[in-house]
Each structure stands twice: as C-alpha cells, then as structure tokens.
PDB file of C-alpha atoms in Angstrom:
ATOM      1  CA  UNK A  21       4.962 -92.807 -57.255  1.00 75.00           C
ATOM      2  CA  UNK A  22       4.020 -89.726 -55.231  1.00 85.00           C
ATOM      3  CA  UNK A  23       7.043 -87.646 -54.248  1.00 89.00           C
ATOM      4  CA  UNK A  24       5.726 -87.014 -50.738  1.00 93.00           C
ATOM      5  CA  UNK A  25       6.683 -88.822 -47.501  1.00 93.00           C
ATOM      6  CA  UNK A  26       4.206 -91.410 -46.310  1.00 95.00           C
ATOM      7  CA  UNK A  27       4.142 -89.561 -42.990  1.00 96.00           C
ATOM      8  CA  UNK A  28       2.686 -86.498 -44.741  1.00 96.00           C
ATOM      9  CA  UNK A  29      -0.104 -88.631 -46.217  1.00 96.00           C
ATOM     10  CA  UNK A  30      -0.898 -90.055 -42.780  1.00 97.00           C
ATOM     11  CA  UNK A  31      -0.770 -86.566 -41.257  1.00 97.00           C
ATOM     12  CA  UNK A  32      -3.363 -85.240 -43.701  1.00 97.00           C
ATOM     13  CA  UNK A  33      -5.455 -88.429 -43.407  1.00 97.00           C
ATOM     14  CA  UNK A  34      -5.662 -87.942 -39.626  1.00 97.00           C
ATOM     15  CA  UNK A  35      -6.790 -84.346 -40.070  1.00 97.00           C
ATOM     16  CA  UNK A  36      -9.459 -85.448 -42.531  1.00 97.00           C
ATOM     17  CA  UNK A  37     -10.639 -88.213 -40.186  1.00 96.00           C
ATOM     18  CA  UNK A  38     -11.010 -85.667 -37.390  1.00 97.00           C
ATOM     19  CA  UNK A  39     -12.941 -83.336 -39.695  1.00 96.00           C
ATOM     20  CA  UNK A  40     -15.321 -86.121 -40.712  1.00 96.00           C
ATOM     21  CA  UNK A  41     -15.912 -86.995 -37.083  1.00 95.00           C
ATOM     22  CA  UNK A  42     -16.697 -83.359 -36.258  1.00 94.00           C
ATOM     23  CA  UNK A  43     -19.174 -83.264 -39.146  1.00 93.00           C
ATOM     24  CA  UNK A  44     -20.803 -86.473 -37.981  1.00 93.00           C
ATOM     25  CA  UNK A  45     -20.033 -88.324 -41.207  1.00 91.00           C
ATOM     26  CA  UNK A  46     -21.122 -91.942 -40.993  1.00 90.00           C
ATOM     27  CA  UNK A  47     -18.695 -94.753 -41.787  1.00 87.00           C
ATOM     28  CA  UNK A  48     -18.500 -95.941 -45.401  1.00 86.00           C
ATOM     29  CA  UNK A  49     -20.642 -93.112 -46.735  1.00 90.00           C
ATOM     30  CA  UNK A  50     -17.795 -91.364 -48.581  1.00 93.00           C
ATOM     31  CA  UNK A  51     -16.515 -92.268 -52.026  1.00 93.00           C
ATOM     32  CA  UNK A  52     -12.912 -92.263 -50.787  1.00 95.00           C
ATOM     33  CA  UNK A  53     -11.305 -93.158 -47.475  1.00 96.00           C
ATOM     34  CA  UNK A  54      -9.368 -90.442 -45.645  1.00 96.00           C
ATOM     35  CA  UNK A  55      -6.111 -92.053 -46.783  1.00 96.00           C
ATOM     36  CA  UNK A  56      -7.017 -92.042 -50.482  1.00 96.00           C
ATOM     37  CA  UNK A  57      -8.471 -88.539 -50.240  1.00 97.00           C
ATOM     38  CA  UNK A  58      -5.148 -87.414 -48.743  1.00 97.00           C
ATOM     39  CA  UNK A  59      -3.239 -89.017 -51.631  1.00 97.00           C
ATOM     40  CA  UNK A  60      -5.480 -87.275 -54.160  1.00 97.00           C
ATOM     41  CA  UNK A  61      -5.058 -83.870 -52.511  1.00 97.00           C
ATOM     42  CA  UNK A  62      -1.284 -84.210 -52.152  1.00 97.00           C
ATOM     43  CA  UNK A  63      -1.055 -85.072 -55.848  1.00 96.00           C
ATOM     44  CA  UNK A  64      -2.932 -81.841 -56.508  1.00 97.00           C
ATOM     45  CA  UNK A  65      -0.518 -79.783 -54.394  1.00 97.00           C
ATOM     46  CA  UNK A  66       2.695 -81.535 -55.397  1.00 96.00           C
ATOM     47  CA  UNK A  67       2.209 -81.754 -59.165  1.00 94.00           C
ATOM     48  CA  UNK A  68      -0.622 -79.302 -59.800  1.00 94.00           C
ATOM     49  CA  UNK A  69      -2.752 -82.082 -61.326  1.00 94.00           C
ATOM     50  CA  UNK A  70      -6.180 -80.684 -62.175  1.00 94.00           C
ATOM     51  CA  UNK A  71      -9.197 -81.868 -60.128  1.00 94.00           C
ATOM     52  CA  UNK A  72     -10.956 -83.415 -63.133  1.00 95.00           C
ATOM     53  CA  UNK A  73      -7.987 -85.700 -63.832  1.00 96.00           C
ATOM     54  CA  UNK A  74      -7.680 -86.578 -60.141  1.00 96.00           C
ATOM     55  CA  UNK A  75     -11.371 -87.432 -59.944  1.00 96.00           C
ATOM     56  CA  UNK A  76     -11.080 -89.676 -62.991  1.00 96.00           C
ATOM     57  CA  UNK A  77      -7.991 -91.442 -61.631  1.00 95.00           C
ATOM     58  CA  UNK A  78      -9.667 -92.089 -58.282  1.00 95.00           C
ATOM     59  CA  UNK A  79     -12.954 -93.235 -59.779  1.00 95.00           C
ATOM     60  CA  UNK A  80     -15.157 -90.465 -58.387  1.00 96.00           C
ATOM     61  CA  UNK A  81     -17.324 -87.749 -59.871  1.00 95.00           C
ATOM     62  CA  UNK A  82     -15.804 -84.441 -60.946  1.00 95.00           C
ATOM     63  CA  UNK A  83     -17.868 -82.370 -58.498  1.00 95.00           C
ATOM     64  CA  UNK A  84     -16.933 -84.769 -55.687  1.00 96.00           C
ATOM     65  CA  UNK A  85     -13.269 -84.335 -56.576  1.00 96.00           C
ATOM     66  CA  UNK A  86     -13.523 -80.551 -56.342  1.00 96.00           C
ATOM     67  CA  UNK A  87     -15.357 -80.835 -53.025  1.00 96.00           C
ATOM     68  CA  UNK A  88     -12.760 -83.203 -51.554  1.00 97.00           C
ATOM     69  CA  UNK A  89      -9.908 -80.886 -52.566  1.00 97.00           C
ATOM     70  CA  UNK A  90     -11.623 -77.812 -51.100  1.00 97.00           C
ATOM     71  CA  UNK A  91     -12.350 -79.703 -47.885  1.00 97.00           C
ATOM     72  CA  UNK A  92      -8.741 -80.839 -47.422  1.00 98.00           C
ATOM     73  CA  UNK A  93      -7.370 -77.407 -48.317  1.00 98.00           C
ATOM     74  CA  UNK A  94      -9.541 -75.786 -45.632  1.00 97.00           C
ATOM     75  CA  UNK A  95      -8.512 -78.431 -43.072  1.00 98.00           C
ATOM     76  CA  UNK A  96      -4.830 -77.802 -43.768  1.00 98.00           C
ATOM     77  CA  UNK A  97      -5.185 -74.011 -43.814  1.00 98.00           C
ATOM     78  CA  UNK A  98      -6.798 -74.137 -40.362  1.00 97.00           C
ATOM     79  CA  UNK A  99      -3.541 -75.599 -39.042  1.00 97.00           C
ATOM     80  CA  UNK A 100      -1.463 -72.646 -40.271  1.00 97.00           C
ATOM     81  CA  UNK A 101       0.208 -70.596 -37.520  1.00 95.00           C
ATOM     82  CA  UNK A 102      -1.280 -67.256 -36.532  1.00 96.00           C
ATOM     83  CA  UNK A 103       0.987 -64.269 -37.081  1.00 97.00           C
ATOM     84  CA  UNK A 104       1.405 -63.325 -33.410  1.00 97.00           C
ATOM     85  CA  UNK A 105       2.177 -66.943 -32.507  1.00 96.00           C
ATOM     86  CA  UNK A 106       4.759 -67.244 -35.304  1.00 96.00           C
ATOM     87  CA  UNK A 107       6.454 -63.977 -34.311  1.00 97.00           C
ATOM     88  CA  UNK A 108       6.460 -64.909 -30.631  1.00 97.00           C
ATOM     89  CA  UNK A 109       8.140 -68.245 -31.368  1.00 95.00           C
ATOM     90  CA  UNK A 110      10.743 -66.540 -33.567  1.00 96.00           C
ATOM     91  CA  UNK A 111      11.488 -63.970 -30.874  1.00 96.00           C
ATOM     92  CA  UNK A 112      11.811 -66.599 -28.153  1.00 96.00           C
ATOM     93  CA  UNK A 113      14.099 -68.661 -30.395  1.00 95.00           C
ATOM     94  CA  UNK A 114      16.496 -65.715 -30.625  1.00 96.00           C
ATOM     95  CA  UNK A 115      16.034 -64.996 -34.339  1.00 95.00           C
ATOM     96  CA  UNK A 116      18.114 -61.946 -35.268  1.00 95.00           C
ATOM     97  CA  UNK A 117      15.672 -60.520 -37.801  1.00 96.00           C
ATOM     98  CA  UNK A 118      12.774 -61.373 -40.097  1.00 97.00           C
ATOM     99  CA  UNK A 119      12.278 -60.851 -43.827  1.00 97.00           C
ATOM    100  CA  UNK A 120       9.025 -59.500 -45.257  1.00 97.00           C
ATOM    101  CA  UNK A 121       8.245 -60.325 -48.864  1.00 97.00           C
ATOM    102  CA  UNK A 122       5.262 -60.571 -51.179  1.00 97.00           C
ATOM    103  CA  UNK A 123       4.363 -62.663 -54.184  1.00 97.00           C
ATOM    104  CA  UNK A 124       1.647 -62.484 -56.824  1.00 97.00           C
ATOM    105  CA  UNK A 125       0.570 -66.092 -57.355  1.00 97.00           C
ATOM    106  CA  UNK A 126      -0.595 -66.525 -60.969  1.00 96.00           C
ATOM    107  CA  UNK A 127      -4.190 -67.462 -61.655  1.00 94.00           C
ATOM    108  CA  UNK A 128      -6.516 -67.659 -64.614  1.00 87.00           C
ATOM    109  CA  UNK A 129      -7.779 -64.342 -65.941  1.00 73.00           C
ATOM    110  CA  UNK A 130     -10.608 -62.889 -63.881  1.00 78.00           C
ATOM    111  CA  UNK A 131     -12.733 -60.112 -65.377  1.00 79.00           C
ATOM    112  CA  UNK A 132     -13.768 -58.541 -62.080  1.00 86.00           C
ATOM    113  CA  UNK A 133     -13.288 -54.772 -62.317  1.00 88.00           C
ATOM    114  CA  UNK A 134     -12.305 -52.089 -59.829  1.00 86.00           C
ATOM    115  CA  UNK A 135     -11.387 -48.399 -59.902  1.00 84.00           C
ATOM    116  CA  UNK A 136      -7.743 -47.424 -59.575  1.00 81.00           C
ATOM    117  CA  UNK A 137      -6.424 -44.546 -57.462  1.00 76.00           C
ATOM    118  CA  UNK A 138      -6.342 -42.507 -60.699  1.00 81.00           C
ATOM    119  CA  UNK A 139     -10.047 -43.142 -61.261  1.00 84.00           C
ATOM    120  CA  UNK A 140      -9.602 -45.604 -64.137  1.00 84.00           C
ATOM    121  CA  UNK A 141     -11.403 -48.928 -64.498  1.00 87.00           C
ATOM    122  CA  UNK A 142      -8.894 -51.803 -64.154  1.00 85.00           C
ATOM    123  CA  UNK A 143      -8.937 -55.574 -63.679  1.00 89.00           C
ATOM    124  CA  UNK A 144      -9.075 -56.212 -59.937  1.00 93.00           C
ATOM    125  CA  UNK A 145      -6.858 -59.307 -60.099  1.00 93.00           C
ATOM    126  CA  UNK A 146      -4.299 -57.967 -62.605  1.00 93.00           C
ATOM    127  CA  UNK A 147      -0.890 -57.036 -61.207  1.00 93.00           C
ATOM    128  CA  UNK A 148       0.885 -54.316 -63.125  1.00 89.00           C
ATOM    129  CA  UNK A 149       4.144 -55.172 -61.368  1.00 88.00           C
ATOM    130  CA  UNK A 150       4.010 -58.901 -62.139  1.00 91.00           C
ATOM    131  CA  UNK A 151       2.244 -58.330 -65.488  1.00 91.00           C
ATOM    132  CA  UNK A 152      -0.216 -61.160 -65.034  1.00 92.00           C
ATOM    133  CA  UNK A 153      -3.431 -61.926 -63.171  1.00 94.00           C
ATOM    134  CA  UNK A 154      -3.032 -63.301 -59.676  1.00 95.00           C
ATOM    135  CA  UNK A 155      -3.437 -62.885 -55.957  1.00 96.00           C
ATOM    136  CA  UNK A 156      -0.991 -61.010 -53.719  1.00 97.00           C
ATOM    137  CA  UNK A 157       0.055 -62.899 -50.578  1.00 98.00           C
ATOM    138  CA  UNK A 158       2.522 -61.618 -48.003  1.00 98.00           C
ATOM    139  CA  UNK A 159       5.049 -63.791 -46.190  1.00 97.00           C
ATOM    140  CA  UNK A 160       7.289 -63.506 -43.138  1.00 98.00           C
ATOM    141  CA  UNK A 161      10.492 -65.551 -43.341  1.00 97.00           C
ATOM    142  CA  UNK A 162      13.323 -66.501 -41.047  1.00 97.00           C
ATOM    143  CA  UNK A 163      16.815 -65.178 -41.942  1.00 96.00           C
ATOM    144  CA  UNK A 164      17.590 -68.373 -43.898  1.00 95.00           C
ATOM    145  CA  UNK A 165      14.381 -68.119 -45.915  1.00 95.00           C
ATOM    146  CA  UNK A 166      12.191 -70.625 -44.114  1.00 97.00           C
ATOM    147  CA  UNK A 167       8.590 -69.304 -44.264  1.00 97.00           C
ATOM    148  CA  UNK A 168       6.920 -68.651 -40.917  1.00 97.00           C
ATOM    149  CA  UNK A 169       3.640 -67.059 -41.930  1.00 98.00           C
ATOM    150  CA  UNK A 170       1.581 -66.512 -45.078  1.00 98.00           C
ATOM    151  CA  UNK A 171      -1.194 -63.925 -45.155  1.00 97.00           C
ATOM    152  CA  UNK A 172      -4.627 -64.113 -46.697  1.00 97.00           C
ATOM    153  CA  UNK A 173      -4.847 -63.076 -50.339  1.00 97.00           C
ATOM    154  CA  UNK A 174      -5.350 -59.602 -51.724  1.00 97.00           C
ATOM    155  CA  UNK A 175      -6.196 -58.954 -55.415  1.00 95.00           C
ATOM    156  CA  UNK A 176      -3.205 -58.610 -57.721  1.00 94.00           C
ATOM    157  CA  UNK A 177      -3.933 -54.910 -58.231  1.00 94.00           C
ATOM    158  CA  UNK A 178      -3.082 -54.288 -54.557  1.00 95.00           C
ATOM    159  CA  UNK A 179       0.597 -53.463 -54.074  1.00 95.00           C
ATOM    160  CA  UNK A 180       2.815 -55.040 -51.422  1.00 96.00           C
ATOM    161  CA  UNK A 181       2.737 -52.165 -48.930  1.00 97.00           C
ATOM    162  CA  UNK A 182      -1.079 -51.844 -48.686  1.00 96.00           C
ATOM    163  CA  UNK A 183      -1.363 -55.654 -48.486  1.00 97.00           C
ATOM    164  CA  UNK A 184       1.190 -55.745 -45.673  1.00 97.00           C
ATOM    165  CA  UNK A 185      -0.605 -52.937 -43.827  1.00 97.00           C
ATOM    166  CA  UNK A 186      -3.823 -54.934 -43.959  1.00 96.00           C
ATOM    167  CA  UNK A 187      -2.427 -58.228 -42.739  1.00 97.00           C
ATOM    168  CA  UNK A 188       0.785 -57.904 -40.755  1.00 95.00           C
ATOM    169  CA  UNK A 189       2.459 -54.544 -40.146  1.00 97.00           C
ATOM    170  CA  UNK A 190       0.751 -53.990 -36.790  1.00 96.00           C
ATOM    171  CA  UNK A 191       2.193 -57.230 -35.394  1.00 97.00           C
ATOM    172  CA  UNK A 192       5.625 -56.517 -36.876  1.00 97.00           C
ATOM    173  CA  UNK A 193       5.658 -53.120 -35.174  1.00 97.00           C
ATOM    174  CA  UNK A 194       4.973 -54.730 -31.800  1.00 96.00           C
ATOM    175  CA  UNK A 195       7.873 -57.160 -32.132  1.00 97.00           C
ATOM    176  CA  UNK A 196      10.191 -54.522 -33.597  1.00 96.00           C
ATOM    177  CA  UNK A 197       9.740 -52.683 -30.298  1.00 95.00           C
ATOM    178  CA  UNK A 198      10.987 -55.864 -28.596  1.00 95.00           C
ATOM    179  CA  UNK A 199      14.158 -55.925 -30.691  1.00 95.00           C
ATOM    180  CA  UNK A 200      13.079 -58.049 -33.670  1.00 96.00           C
ATOM    181  CA  UNK A 201      13.493 -55.941 -36.836  1.00 96.00           C
ATOM    182  CA  UNK A 202      12.191 -56.813 -40.288  1.00 97.00           C
ATOM    183  CA  UNK A 203      14.049 -56.400 -43.584  1.00 97.00           C
ATOM    184  CA  UNK A 204      12.112 -55.604 -46.760  1.00 97.00           C
ATOM    185  CA  UNK A 205      12.677 -54.323 -50.292  1.00 95.00           C
ATOM    186  CA  UNK A 206      11.797 -50.908 -51.710  1.00 94.00           C
ATOM    187  CA  UNK A 207       8.214 -52.002 -52.311  1.00 94.00           C
ATOM    188  CA  UNK A 208       7.698 -51.453 -48.570  1.00 96.00           C
ATOM    189  CA  UNK A 209       9.293 -48.005 -48.403  1.00 95.00           C
ATOM    190  CA  UNK A 210       7.607 -46.007 -45.654  1.00 93.00           C
ATOM    191  CA  UNK A 211       6.228 -49.104 -43.925  1.00 94.00           C
ATOM    192  CA  UNK A 212       7.089 -47.737 -40.490  1.00 92.00           C
ATOM    193  CA  UNK A 213       8.920 -48.638 -37.297  1.00 90.00           C
ATOM    194  CA  UNK A 214      11.248 -51.611 -37.438  1.00 93.00           C
ATOM    195  CA  UNK A 215      10.741 -52.357 -41.163  1.00 96.00           C
ATOM    196  CA  UNK A 216      14.139 -51.611 -42.702  1.00 96.00           C
ATOM    197  CA  UNK A 217      14.232 -50.904 -46.434  1.00 96.00           C
ATOM    198  CA  UNK A 218      17.063 -49.754 -48.741  1.00 95.00           C
ATOM    199  CA  UNK A 219      17.684 -46.038 -49.194  1.00 93.00           C
ATOM    200  CA  UNK A 220      16.105 -45.017 -52.495  1.00 91.00           C
ATOM    201  CA  UNK A 221      18.127 -43.302 -55.190  1.00 88.00           C
ATOM    202  CA  UNK A 222      16.338 -40.038 -56.126  1.00 86.00           C
ATOM    203  CA  UNK A 223      15.435 -39.985 -59.810  1.00 82.00           C
ATOM    204  CA  UNK A 224      16.584 -36.401 -60.289  1.00 83.00           C
ATOM    205  CA  UNK A 225      19.164 -36.098 -57.540  1.00 81.00           C
ATOM    206  CA  UNK A 226      22.884 -36.816 -57.151  1.00 86.00           C
ATOM    207  CA  UNK A 227      24.111 -40.394 -56.623  1.00 89.00           C
ATOM    208  CA  UNK A 228      23.772 -41.774 -53.118  1.00 92.00           C
ATOM    209  CA  UNK A 229      26.685 -41.234 -50.794  1.00 92.00           C
ATOM    210  CA  UNK A 230      29.148 -44.086 -50.410  1.00 93.00           C
ATOM    211  CA  UNK A 231      27.922 -44.853 -46.879  1.00 94.00           C
ATOM    212  CA  UNK A 232      24.323 -45.176 -48.105  1.00 93.00           C
ATOM    213  CA  UNK A 233      25.314 -47.397 -51.039  1.00 93.00           C
ATOM    214  CA  UNK A 234      27.287 -49.616 -48.678  1.00 95.00           C
ATOM    215  CA  UNK A 235      24.340 -49.815 -46.302  1.00 93.00           C
ATOM    216  CA  UNK A 236      22.029 -50.802 -49.166  1.00 94.00           C
ATOM    217  CA  UNK A 237      24.445 -53.506 -50.318  1.00 95.00           C
ATOM    218  CA  UNK A 238      24.675 -54.966 -46.835  1.00 94.00           C
ATOM    219  CA  UNK A 239      20.914 -54.877 -46.364  1.00 94.00           C
ATOM    220  CA  UNK A 240      20.288 -56.593 -49.695  1.00 93.00           C
ATOM    221  CA  UNK A 241      22.955 -59.209 -48.997  1.00 93.00           C
ATOM    222  CA  UNK A 242      21.277 -60.174 -45.731  1.00 93.00           C
ATOM    223  CA  UNK A 243      17.720 -59.877 -47.036  1.00 94.00           C
ATOM    224  CA  UNK A 244      18.204 -61.983 -50.172  1.00 92.00           C
ATOM    225  CA  UNK A 245      18.585 -65.193 -48.148  1.00 90.00           C
ATOM    226  CA  UNK A 246      15.210 -64.618 -46.527  1.00 89.00           C
ATOM    227  CA  UNK A 247      13.505 -64.026 -49.863  1.00 89.00           C
ATOM    228  CA  UNK A 248      13.918 -67.703 -50.755  1.00 93.00           C
ATOM    229  CA  UNK A 249      10.781 -68.549 -48.772  1.00 94.00           C
ATOM    230  CA  UNK A 250       8.326 -68.316 -51.649  1.00 96.00           C
ATOM    231  CA  UNK A 251      10.718 -70.245 -53.905  1.00 95.00           C
ATOM    232  CA  UNK A 252      10.717 -73.058 -51.349  1.00 96.00           C
ATOM    233  CA  UNK A 253       6.921 -73.173 -51.355  1.00 97.00           C
ATOM    234  CA  UNK A 254       6.366 -72.866 -55.107  1.00 96.00           C
ATOM    235  CA  UNK A 255       9.036 -75.390 -56.098  1.00 96.00           C
ATOM    236  CA  UNK A 256       7.887 -77.984 -53.600  1.00 96.00           C
ATOM    237  CA  UNK A 257       4.161 -77.459 -54.173  1.00 97.00           C
ATOM    238  CA  UNK A 258       3.797 -76.745 -57.888  1.00 96.00           C
ATOM    239  CA  UNK A 259       0.112 -75.906 -57.545  1.00 97.00           C
ATOM    240  CA  UNK A 260       1.267 -72.453 -56.394  1.00 97.00           C
ATOM    241  CA  UNK A 261       2.924 -71.818 -59.750  1.00 96.00           C
ATOM    242  CA  UNK A 262      -0.487 -71.375 -61.386  1.00 95.00           C
ATOM    243  CA  UNK A 263      -3.857 -71.710 -59.678  1.00 94.00           C
ATOM    244  CA  UNK A 264      -6.997 -72.395 -61.700  1.00 91.00           C
ATOM    245  CA  UNK A 265      -9.393 -72.231 -58.742  1.00 92.00           C
ATOM    246  CA  UNK A 266     -11.204 -69.056 -57.699  1.00 92.00           C
ATOM    247  CA  UNK A 267      -8.623 -66.349 -56.855  1.00 93.00           C
ATOM    248  CA  UNK A 268     -10.305 -65.909 -53.466  1.00 93.00           C
ATOM    249  CA  UNK A 269      -9.012 -69.378 -52.508  1.00 96.00           C
ATOM    250  CA  UNK A 270      -5.349 -68.497 -53.070  1.00 97.00           C
ATOM    251  CA  UNK A 271      -4.788 -67.542 -49.426  1.00 97.00           C
ATOM    252  CA  UNK A 272      -6.087 -70.879 -48.129  1.00 97.00           C
ATOM    253  CA  UNK A 273      -4.071 -72.791 -50.739  1.00 98.00           C
ATOM    254  CA  UNK A 274      -0.863 -70.935 -49.830  1.00 98.00           C
ATOM    255  CA  UNK A 275      -1.400 -71.500 -46.099  1.00 98.00           C
ATOM    256  CA  UNK A 276      -2.144 -75.188 -46.730  1.00 98.00           C
ATOM    257  CA  UNK A 277       1.178 -75.459 -48.595  1.00 98.00           C
ATOM    258  CA  UNK A 278       2.869 -73.714 -45.660  1.00 98.00           C
ATOM    259  CA  UNK A 279       1.468 -76.307 -43.222  1.00 98.00           C
ATOM    260  CA  UNK A 280       2.702 -79.174 -45.400  1.00 98.00           C
ATOM    261  CA  UNK A 281       6.143 -77.536 -45.566  1.00 97.00           C
ATOM    262  CA  UNK A 282       6.241 -77.100 -41.788  1.00 97.00           C
ATOM    263  CA  UNK A 283       5.325 -80.768 -41.340  1.00 97.00           C
ATOM    264  CA  UNK A 284       8.008 -81.997 -43.739  1.00 96.00           C
ATOM    265  CA  UNK A 285      10.640 -79.898 -41.927  1.00 95.00           C
ATOM    266  CA  UNK A 286       9.668 -81.150 -38.496  1.00 94.00           C
ATOM    267  CA  UNK A 287       7.955 -77.949 -37.377  1.00 90.00           C
ATOM    268  CA  UNK A 288       4.691 -79.799 -36.656  1.00 83.00           C
ATOM    269  CA  UNK A 289       4.042 -82.936 -34.649  1.00 56.00           C
TER     270      UNK A 289
END
C-alpha cells in the first residue's frame, strides 16, 4: 500500500504524459507507463526508498530508475509557484504576515571545498550551524505554517541571511511596502525593510528592557506557528530527511515536494 491519494498518482501521471508528448516519445517505447512511473517516484518521495530498490521492484534497470526519478522530479519542480506569484496571492488573500525560515536538508558527505570568510579551507556543503552536510533552502510560509515557496538550494556553508538575500529578500521588500511584513528569527538580523526579527540581547550589555523582552516573546509566539512549514514537508515526504542524490538537486527535490503538498491540500487543480 502506498500512503498517497490515488488522485496524486494520476496528477503526476498526467504531468509525465505531457512531458513525454513534448519530447516526442513514441508509444510503448518506455519501460514503464506514466502511471507506474508515478507510483515509483511517489514511493521515493513518500518513504525515501532508494532508486536501486525501486528499479528492482519495478523490473527495470538501475540507470533507468535514476533517470525516471530525475525526470519526474524536474517535471514536478517546474510546477512550483514563483516567488512573486506566491506573494501576490498571499497579499490578495489578506494574509496578515509571512514567516521566513531556512532549513539545511541533510545529504551524504560531499568533499567539495571552498574558502571561508576567514580564509580557511572548509567543506562547501558542511553546515556549522546544523553540524552536518546538507543544502540550505529558504521557505516562505503562511501564518499557520503552510509553505508557499521554497527557494533553490545553497551549499550548507552558506548561512540563512546570505541565502535569503540571493533568493527572496528583494521580493519580500516589495510586498512589505504594500503592508505584508515578514517575521524571521535572529539568523536574519539586519535583513532589511519589513523583515521583523527579535531584539538581540547584547553579550556584554545589561538585560533587555521589559518592553523589548515582551516584544520578543510576542514575536516568537506568532512566528513559531509559521515555522512548522518545513516539518510539514519533511514528515510527509521522508525523502527530505536525508537525500543521497547530488546536493545540487536538493532545490528541485524540495520544490517537487512542495508541489505535491499543494496538490494534496487543494492548492492545485
């Protein structure tokens, strides 16, 4: 039994059929039908089953299994909402605020090196904050935690604020000017207009004033609901709990999971 609605299988199968038609694939030249390819891919996302096992179970070659998974992931990721479109819809729906959050999605160790800001040689995909190798993706959530947008991946060595500057702060500024603020944690301190973060306690200064502590408590109480977005994605699609594919594919995988989540919650036709 696959713990995914039949409608989701048919949804992905239709996307795959359209992709095959665009490629000019002839009938009965593929090892699997669109329907069975969709089942295989959804098993991969739902349970994190490795491609070699999936290929064996479906009676196809290992390389074909990897190719089918990559193809379906790209097809799903192409359906992900663009940031400006997602923010526009949220603004028109009267959303009071947004929540900005980041996550380092674990992946197998990658030995690619880079130079840190201190001039030291470090692992490009190692996150000192998360203490494991992975890719940093940024997400924008509704106040209740439903994810609206997932960015492309940055290496784990890139912190949340630089990743957000690369992929989404410009759009958030534009909608903050229209009255749609964004809440974020201290990792985004200094992000700019409309991105509200807690007031930081100075390491060598006196305790924060009561008003500031109260403001921080209120901000955290409202923001914490929105930070459930990544938990929703990773618990529903267990593949995101540890990815064994190339780290550069993490962004597409996360956006594909977002599309499946939107479909299951009635956000897509």
